[in-house]
Amino acid sequence: MAEKLKVTLVKSPIGAVPKQRATVEALGLRKLNKTVELPDNDAVRGMIWHVKHLVKVEEIES
C-alpha cells in the first residue's frame, strides 16, 4: 500500500445521497477540483469506495 492518497473531488455531490455527501465532506473535500492528502488506511479506503464515482484517487509514494 502507498503511504498517502491524493483524493480530488471531480463530480459535484449535490445530487448524491445525503450519506455520500457527508462522506465527501468527512474526507475534507469542500469544493470541486480541490485535492486533499490522506493517510492510506482501511478507513479512508472504505470512505473512498463509497464515493468512488465522485472522486479521483492517486497513490503517493515517499
CSV table of N, CA, C and O in Angstrom, one decimal:
chain,number,residue,atom,x,y,z
A,1,MET,N,0.8,-1.2,0.0
A,1,MET,CA,0.0,0.0,0.0
A,1,MET,C,0.9,1.2,0.0
A,1,MET,O,2.0,1.2,0.5
A,2,ALA,N,0.4,2.3,-0.6
A,2,ALA,CA,1.1,3.6,-0.6
A,2,ALA,C,1.0,4.2,0.8
A,2,ALA,O,0.3,3.8,1.7
A,3,GLU,N,1.9,5.2,1.0
A,3,GLU,CA,1.9,5.9,2.3
A,3,GLU,C,0.7,6.9,2.4
A,3,GLU,O,0.2,7.0,3.5
A,4,LYS,N,0.4,7.6,1.3
A,4,LYS,CA,-0.6,8.5,1.3
A,4,LYS,C,-1.4,8.4,0.1
A,4,LYS,O,-1.0,7.9,-0.9
A,5,LEU,N,-2.6,9.0,0.1
A,5,LEU,CA,-3.5,9.0,-1.1
A,5,LEU,C,-3.8,10.5,-1.4
A,5,LEU,O,-4.1,11.2,-0.5
A,6,LYS,N,-3.8,10.8,-2.6
A,6,LYS,CA,-4.2,12.2,-3.1
A,6,LYS,C,-5.6,12.0,-3.7
A,6,LYS,O,-5.8,11.3,-4.6
A,7,VAL,N,-6.6,12.6,-3.0
A,7,VAL,CA,-8.0,12.5,-3.4
A,7,VAL,C,-8.5,13.8,-3.9
A,7,VAL,O,-8.4,14.8,-3.2
A,8,THR,N,-9.1,13.8,-5.1
A,8,THR,CA,-9.6,15.0,-5.7
A,8,THR,C,-11.1,14.9,-6.0
A,8,THR,O,-11.5,13.8,-6.6
A,9,LEU,N,-11.9,15.9,-5.7
A,9,LEU,CA,-13.3,15.8,-6.0
A,9,LEU,C,-13.5,16.3,-7.4
A,9,LEU,O,-13.2,17.4,-7.8
A,10,VAL,N,-14.1,15.4,-8.3
A,10,VAL,CA,-14.2,15.7,-9.7
A,10,VAL,C,-15.6,15.8,-10.1
A,10,VAL,O,-15.9,16.2,-11.2
A,11,LYS,N,-16.6,15.4,-9.3
A,11,LYS,CA,-18.0,15.5,-9.6
A,11,LYS,C,-18.7,16.0,-8.4
A,11,LYS,O,-18.5,15.6,-7.3
A,12,SER,N,-19.7,16.9,-8.7
A,12,SER,CA,-20.4,17.5,-7.6
A,12,SER,C,-21.3,16.5,-6.8
A,12,SER,O,-22.0,15.7,-7.4
A,13,PRO,N,-21.3,16.6,-5.5
A,13,PRO,CA,-22.1,15.7,-4.7
A,13,PRO,C,-23.5,16.2,-4.5
A,13,PRO,O,-24.3,15.7,-3.7
A,14,ILE,N,-23.9,17.3,-5.2
A,14,ILE,CA,-25.2,17.9,-5.0
A,14,ILE,C,-26.4,16.9,-5.2
A,14,ILE,O,-27.3,16.8,-4.4
A,15,GLY,N,-26.3,16.1,-6.2
A,15,GLY,CA,-27.4,15.1,-6.5
A,15,GLY,C,-27.2,13.8,-5.8
A,15,GLY,O,-28.0,12.9,-6.0
A,16,ALA,N,-26.1,13.7,-5.0
A,16,ALA,CA,-25.8,12.4,-4.4
A,16,ALA,C,-26.7,12.1,-3.2
A,16,ALA,O,-27.4,13.0,-2.7
A,17,VAL,N,-26.7,10.9,-2.7
A,17,VAL,CA,-27.4,10.5,-1.5
A,17,VAL,C,-26.8,11.3,-0.3
A,17,VAL,O,-25.6,11.5,-0.3
A,18,PRO,N,-27.6,11.7,0.6
A,18,PRO,CA,-27.1,12.5,1.8
A,18,PRO,C,-25.9,11.8,2.5
A,18,PRO,O,-25.0,12.5,2.9
A,19,LYS,N,-25.9,10.5,2.6
A,19,LYS,CA,-24.8,9.8,3.3
A,19,LYS,C,-23.5,10.0,2.5
A,19,LYS,O,-22.4,10.1,3.0
A,20,GLN,N,-23.6,10.0,1.1
A,20,GLN,CA,-22.4,10.2,0.3
A,20,GLN,C,-21.9,11.6,0.4
A,20,GLN,O,-20.7,11.8,0.4
A,21,ARG,N,-22.9,12.5,0.5
A,21,ARG,CA,-22.5,14.0,0.6
A,21,ARG,C,-21.7,14.1,1.9
A,21,ARG,O,-20.7,14.8,2.0
A,22,ALA,N,-22.1,13.5,3.0
A,22,ALA,CA,-21.5,13.6,4.3
A,22,ALA,C,-20.1,12.9,4.2
A,22,ALA,O,-19.1,13.4,4.8
A,23,THR,N,-20.0,11.8,3.5
A,23,THR,CA,-18.7,11.1,3.3
A,23,THR,C,-17.7,12.0,2.6
A,23,THR,O,-16.5,12.1,3.0
A,24,VAL,N,-18.1,12.7,1.5
A,24,VAL,CA,-17.3,13.6,0.8
A,24,VAL,C,-16.8,14.7,1.7
A,24,VAL,O,-15.6,15.0,1.7
A,25,GLU,N,-17.6,15.3,2.5
A,25,GLU,CA,-17.2,16.3,3.4
A,25,GLU,C,-16.3,15.8,4.5
A,25,GLU,O,-15.4,16.5,4.9
A,26,ALA,N,-16.5,14.6,5.0
A,26,ALA,CA,-15.7,14.0,6.0
A,26,ALA,C,-14.3,13.7,5.5
A,26,ALA,O,-13.3,13.7,6.3
A,27,LEU,N,-14.2,13.5,4.2
A,27,LEU,CA,-12.9,13.3,3.6
A,27,LEU,C,-12.1,14.7,3.5
A,27,LEU,O,-10.9,14.7,3.1
A,28,GLY,N,-12.8,15.8,3.7
A,28,GLY,CA,-12.1,17.1,3.7
A,28,GLY,C,-12.3,17.8,2.4
A,28,GLY,O,-11.7,18.8,2.1
A,29,LEU,N,-13.2,17.3,1.5
A,29,LEU,CA,-13.4,17.9,0.2
A,29,LEU,C,-14.6,18.8,0.3
A,29,LEU,O,-15.7,18.4,0.6
A,30,ARG,N,-14.4,20.1,0.1
A,30,ARG,CA,-15.4,21.1,0.2
A,30,ARG,C,-15.9,21.6,-1.2
A,30,ARG,O,-17.0,21.9,-1.4
A,31,LYS,N,-14.9,21.8,-2.1
A,31,LYS,CA,-15.2,22.4,-3.4
A,31,LYS,C,-14.7,21.5,-4.5
A,31,LYS,O,-13.8,20.6,-4.4
A,32,LEU,N,-15.3,21.6,-5.7
A,32,LEU,CA,-15.0,20.9,-6.9
A,32,LEU,C,-13.5,21.1,-7.3
A,32,LEU,O,-13.0,22.2,-7.2
A,33,ASN,N,-12.9,20.1,-7.7
A,33,ASN,CA,-11.5,20.1,-8.1
A,33,ASN,C,-10.5,20.4,-7.0
A,33,ASN,O,-9.3,20.7,-7.3
A,34,LYS,N,-10.9,20.3,-5.8
A,34,LYS,CA,-9.9,20.5,-4.7
A,34,LYS,C,-9.4,19.1,-4.3
A,34,LYS,O,-10.0,18.1,-4.4
A,35,THR,N,-8.1,19.2,-3.8
A,35,THR,CA,-7.4,17.9,-3.5
A,35,THR,C,-7.0,17.9,-2.1
A,35,THR,O,-6.6,18.9,-1.5
A,36,VAL,N,-7.0,16.7,-1.5
A,36,VAL,CA,-6.5,16.6,-0.1
A,36,VAL,C,-5.6,15.3,-0.1
A,36,VAL,O,-5.8,14.4,-0.9
A,37,GLU,N,-4.6,15.3,0.8
A,37,GLU,CA,-3.8,14.2,1.0
A,37,GLU,C,-4.2,13.5,2.3
A,37,GLU,O,-4.3,14.1,3.3
A,38,LEU,N,-4.5,12.2,2.2
A,38,LEU,CA,-5.0,11.4,3.4
A,38,LEU,C,-4.1,10.2,3.6
A,38,LEU,O,-3.5,9.7,2.6
A,39,PRO,N,-4.0,9.7,4.8
A,39,PRO,CA,-3.3,8.5,5.1
A,39,PRO,C,-3.9,7.3,4.4
A,39,PRO,O,-5.1,7.3,4.2
A,40,ASP,N,-3.1,6.4,3.9
A,40,ASP,CA,-3.6,5.2,3.3
A,40,ASP,C,-3.9,4.1,4.3
A,40,ASP,O,-3.0,3.4,4.7
A,41,ASN,N,-5.2,4.1,4.8
A,41,ASN,CA,-5.6,3.0,5.7
A,41,ASN,C,-6.9,2.5,5.3
A,41,ASN,O,-7.6,3.0,4.4
A,42,ASP,N,-7.4,1.5,6.0
A,42,ASP,CA,-8.6,0.8,5.6
A,42,ASP,C,-9.8,1.8,5.8
A,42,ASP,O,-10.8,1.7,5.0
A,43,ALA,N,-9.8,2.6,6.8
A,43,ALA,CA,-11.0,3.5,7.0
A,43,ALA,C,-11.1,4.5,5.8
A,43,ALA,O,-12.2,4.7,5.3
A,44,VAL,N,-10.0,5.1,5.4
A,44,VAL,CA,-10.1,6.1,4.3
A,44,VAL,C,-10.4,5.3,3.0
A,44,VAL,O,-11.2,5.8,2.2
A,45,ARG,N,-9.8,4.2,2.8
A,45,ARG,CA,-10.1,3.4,1.6
A,45,ARG,C,-11.6,3.1,1.5
A,45,ARG,O,-12.2,3.1,0.4
A,46,GLY,N,-12.2,2.7,2.6
A,46,GLY,CA,-13.7,2.4,2.7
A,46,GLY,C,-14.5,3.6,2.3
A,46,GLY,O,-15.5,3.5,1.6
A,47,MET,N,-14.1,4.8,2.9
A,47,MET,CA,-14.8,6.0,2.6
A,47,MET,C,-14.7,6.3,1.1
A,47,MET,O,-15.7,6.7,0.4
A,48,ILE,N,-13.6,6.2,0.5
A,48,ILE,CA,-13.3,6.4,-0.9
A,48,ILE,C,-14.2,5.5,-1.8
A,48,ILE,O,-14.8,5.9,-2.8
A,49,TRP,N,-14.2,4.2,-1.3
A,49,TRP,CA,-15.0,3.2,-2.1
A,49,TRP,C,-16.5,3.6,-2.2
A,49,TRP,O,-17.1,3.4,-3.3
A,50,HIS,N,-17.0,4.2,-1.2
A,50,HIS,CA,-18.4,4.6,-1.2
A,50,HIS,C,-18.7,5.8,-2.1
A,50,HIS,O,-19.9,6.0,-2.5
A,51,VAL,N,-17.7,6.6,-2.4
A,51,VAL,CA,-17.9,7.8,-3.2
A,51,VAL,C,-17.0,7.7,-4.4
A,51,VAL,O,-16.6,8.8,-5.0
A,52,LYS,N,-16.6,6.5,-4.9
A,52,LYS,CA,-15.7,6.4,-6.0
A,52,LYS,C,-16.1,7.0,-7.3
A,52,LYS,O,-15.3,7.4,-8.1
A,53,HIS,N,-17.4,7.2,-7.5
A,53,HIS,CA,-17.9,7.9,-8.7
A,53,HIS,C,-17.8,9.4,-8.6
A,53,HIS,O,-18.0,10.0,-9.6
A,54,LEU,N,-17.4,9.9,-7.5
A,54,LEU,CA,-17.3,11.4,-7.3
A,54,LEU,C,-15.9,11.9,-7.2
A,54,LEU,O,-15.6,13.1,-7.3
A,55,VAL,N,-14.9,11.0,-7.0
A,55,VAL,CA,-13.6,11.4,-6.7
A,55,VAL,C,-12.6,10.7,-7.6
A,55,VAL,O,-12.9,9.6,-8.2
A,56,LYS,N,-11.4,11.3,-7.7
A,56,LYS,CA,-10.2,10.7,-8.4
A,56,LYS,C,-9.2,10.4,-7.3
A,56,LYS,O,-8.9,11.3,-6.5
A,57,VAL,N,-8.5,9.3,-7.3
A,57,VAL,CA,-7.6,8.9,-6.3
A,57,VAL,C,-6.2,8.6,-7.0
A,57,VAL,O,-6.1,7.9,-8.0
A,58,GLU,N,-5.1,9.1,-6.4
A,58,GLU,CA,-3.8,8.8,-6.8
A,58,GLU,C,-3.0,8.3,-5.6
A,58,GLU,O,-3.2,8.9,-4.5
A,59,GLU,N,-2.1,7.3,-5.7
A,59,GLU,CA,-1.3,6.9,-4.6
A,59,GLU,C,0.0,7.7,-4.6
A,59,GLU,O,0.6,8.0,-5.7
A,60,ILE,N,0.5,8.1,-3.4
A,60,ILE,CA,1.7,8.9,-3.3
A,60,ILE,C,2.7,8.0,-2.6
A,60,ILE,O,2.5,7.5,-1.5
A,61,GLU,N,3.8,7.8,-3.3
A,61,GLU,CA,4.9,7.0,-2.7
A,61,GLU,C,6.0,8.0,-2.2
A,61,GLU,O,6.3,9.0,-2.8
A,62,SER,N,6.5,7.7,-1.0
A,62,SER,CA,7.5,8.6,-0.4
A,62,SER,C,8.9,8.1,-0.7
A,62,SER,O,9.2,7.0,-0.6
